[in-house]
XYZ file of N, CA and C in Angstrom:
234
model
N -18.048 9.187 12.123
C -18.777 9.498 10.925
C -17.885 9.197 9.720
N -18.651 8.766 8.467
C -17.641 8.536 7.098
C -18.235 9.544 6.291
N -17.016 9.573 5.164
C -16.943 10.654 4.668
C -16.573 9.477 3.062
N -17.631 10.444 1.899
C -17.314 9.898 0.709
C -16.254 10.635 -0.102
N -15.369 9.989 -0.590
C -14.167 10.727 -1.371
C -14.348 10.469 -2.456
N -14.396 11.327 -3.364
C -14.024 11.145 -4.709
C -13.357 12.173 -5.247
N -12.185 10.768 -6.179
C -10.947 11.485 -7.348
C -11.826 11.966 -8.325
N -11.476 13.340 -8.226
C -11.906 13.775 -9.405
C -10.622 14.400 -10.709
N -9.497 14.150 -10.299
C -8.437 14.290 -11.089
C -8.375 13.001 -12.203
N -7.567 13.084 -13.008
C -7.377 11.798 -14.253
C -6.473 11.108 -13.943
N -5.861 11.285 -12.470
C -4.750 10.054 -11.738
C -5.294 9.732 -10.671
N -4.341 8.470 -10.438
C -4.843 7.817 -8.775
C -3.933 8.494 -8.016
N -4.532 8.616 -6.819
C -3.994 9.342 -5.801
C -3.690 8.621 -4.519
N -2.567 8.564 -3.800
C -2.353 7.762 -2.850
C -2.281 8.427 -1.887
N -2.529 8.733 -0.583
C -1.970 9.372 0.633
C -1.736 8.668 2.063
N -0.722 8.474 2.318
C -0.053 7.618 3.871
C -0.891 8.931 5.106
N -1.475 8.112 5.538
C -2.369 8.825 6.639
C -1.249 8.086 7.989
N -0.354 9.512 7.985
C 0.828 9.080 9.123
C 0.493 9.074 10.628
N 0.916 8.296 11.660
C 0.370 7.621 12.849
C 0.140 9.297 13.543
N 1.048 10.323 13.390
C 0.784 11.553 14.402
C -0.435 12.454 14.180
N -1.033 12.125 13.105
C -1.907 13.251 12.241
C -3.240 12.172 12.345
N -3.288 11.113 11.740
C -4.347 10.488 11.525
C -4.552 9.711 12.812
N -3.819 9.126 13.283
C -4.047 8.513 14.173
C -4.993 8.698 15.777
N -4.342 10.321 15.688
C -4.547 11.270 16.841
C -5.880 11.699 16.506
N -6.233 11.999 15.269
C -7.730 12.478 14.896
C -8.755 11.573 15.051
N -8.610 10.150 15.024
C -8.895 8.731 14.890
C -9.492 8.704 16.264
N -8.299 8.476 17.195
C -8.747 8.395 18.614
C -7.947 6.683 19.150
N -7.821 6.679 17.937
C -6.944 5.213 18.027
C -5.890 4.878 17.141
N -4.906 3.850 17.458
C -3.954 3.423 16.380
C -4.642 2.817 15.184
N -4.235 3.446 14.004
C -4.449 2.316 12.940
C -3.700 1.884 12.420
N -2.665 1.685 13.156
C -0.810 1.222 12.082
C -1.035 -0.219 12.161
N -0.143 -0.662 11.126
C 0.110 -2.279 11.258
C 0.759 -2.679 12.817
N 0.194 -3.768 13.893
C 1.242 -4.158 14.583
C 2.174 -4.551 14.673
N 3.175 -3.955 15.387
C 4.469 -4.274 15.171
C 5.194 -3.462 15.597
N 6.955 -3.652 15.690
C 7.737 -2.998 16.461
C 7.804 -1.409 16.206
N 7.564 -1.208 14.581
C 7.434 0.485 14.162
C 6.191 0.263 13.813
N 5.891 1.725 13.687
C 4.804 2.322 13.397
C 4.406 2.261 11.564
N 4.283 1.577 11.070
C 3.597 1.826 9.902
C 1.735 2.354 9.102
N 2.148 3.307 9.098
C 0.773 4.080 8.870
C -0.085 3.314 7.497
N -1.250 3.426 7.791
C -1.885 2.857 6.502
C -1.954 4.256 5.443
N -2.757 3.408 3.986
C -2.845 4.583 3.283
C -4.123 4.668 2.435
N -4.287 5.516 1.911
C -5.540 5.613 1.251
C -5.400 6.123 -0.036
N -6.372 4.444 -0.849
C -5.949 5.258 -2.538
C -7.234 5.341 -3.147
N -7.276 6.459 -4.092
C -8.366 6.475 -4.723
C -8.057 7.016 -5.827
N -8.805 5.247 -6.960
C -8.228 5.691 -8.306
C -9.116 6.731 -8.909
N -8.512 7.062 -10.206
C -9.447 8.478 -11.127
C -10.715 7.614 -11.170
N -11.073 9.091 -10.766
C -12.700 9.118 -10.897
C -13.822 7.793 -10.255
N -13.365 7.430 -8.960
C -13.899 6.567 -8.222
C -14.045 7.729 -6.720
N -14.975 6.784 -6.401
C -15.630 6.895 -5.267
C -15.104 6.279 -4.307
N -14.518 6.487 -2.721
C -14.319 5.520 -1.329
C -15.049 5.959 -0.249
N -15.386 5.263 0.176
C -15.929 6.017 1.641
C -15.014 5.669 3.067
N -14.356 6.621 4.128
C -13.728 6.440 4.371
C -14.093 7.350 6.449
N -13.023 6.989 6.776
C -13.270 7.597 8.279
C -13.188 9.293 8.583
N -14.057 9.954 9.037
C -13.480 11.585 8.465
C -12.010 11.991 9.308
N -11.796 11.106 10.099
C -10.325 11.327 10.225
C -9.191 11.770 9.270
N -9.750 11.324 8.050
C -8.801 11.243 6.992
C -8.605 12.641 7.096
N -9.483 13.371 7.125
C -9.694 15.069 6.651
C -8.550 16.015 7.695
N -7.872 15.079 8.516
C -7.013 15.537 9.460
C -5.394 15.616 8.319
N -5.706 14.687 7.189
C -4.500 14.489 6.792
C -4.246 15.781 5.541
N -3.002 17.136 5.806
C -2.620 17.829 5.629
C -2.822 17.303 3.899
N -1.890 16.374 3.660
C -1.219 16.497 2.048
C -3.502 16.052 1.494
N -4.497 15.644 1.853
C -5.678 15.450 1.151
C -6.387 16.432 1.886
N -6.337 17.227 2.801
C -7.095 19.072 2.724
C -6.260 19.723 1.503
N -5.084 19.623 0.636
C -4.364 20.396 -0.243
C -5.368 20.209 -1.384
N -5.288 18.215 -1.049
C -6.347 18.186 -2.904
C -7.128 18.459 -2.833
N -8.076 18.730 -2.056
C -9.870 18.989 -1.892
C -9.695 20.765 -2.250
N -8.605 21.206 -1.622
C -8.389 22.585 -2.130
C -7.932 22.964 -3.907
N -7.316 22.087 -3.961
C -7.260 22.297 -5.388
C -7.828 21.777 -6.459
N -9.267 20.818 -5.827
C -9.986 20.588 -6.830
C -9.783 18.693 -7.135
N -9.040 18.508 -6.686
C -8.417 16.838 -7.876
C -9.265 16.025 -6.427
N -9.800 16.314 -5.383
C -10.870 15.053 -4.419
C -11.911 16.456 -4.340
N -13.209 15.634 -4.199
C -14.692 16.384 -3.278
C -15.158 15.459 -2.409
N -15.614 15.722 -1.488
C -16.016 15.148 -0.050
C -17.332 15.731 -0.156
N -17.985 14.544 0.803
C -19.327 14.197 0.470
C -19.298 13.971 2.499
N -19.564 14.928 3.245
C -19.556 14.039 4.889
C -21.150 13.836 4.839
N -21.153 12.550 5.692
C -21.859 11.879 6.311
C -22.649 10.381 5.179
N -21.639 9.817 4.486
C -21.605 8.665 3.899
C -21.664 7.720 4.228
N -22.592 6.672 3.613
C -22.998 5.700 4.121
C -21.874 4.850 4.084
């Protein structure tokens, strides 16, 4: 299922959705291939909209912003 994100803070926000947290929620790797693990990331500038995998919602440091207001989630996005 996807999930719509939107910044609602007046900065862009970046978050590295790291291989142990996101990955595991995922059900699959999403790192770049290759010898290490490089996690992808997810940005969303002020006051835009992404729609994204609800895996994301596994990632600790973007449950903080949705708690403090600066993202709102929208599940089940087209």
């Amino acid at each position: 299922m996807t999930v719509a994100i939107t910044n609602t803070s007046r900065r862009g926000l970046v978050f590295v959705l790291a291989h142990d947290v996101y990955c595991a929620a995922l059900g699959r790797c999403a790192c770049r291939p290759g010898t290490l693990r490089v996690a992808p990331s997810l940005t969303i500038p002020s006051g835009l909209t992404v729609s994204a995998d609800d895996a994301v919602l596994s990632v600790p440091e973007l449950v903080c912003a949705v708690r403090d207001g600066s993202l709102s989630v929208k599940r089940g996005a087209a």
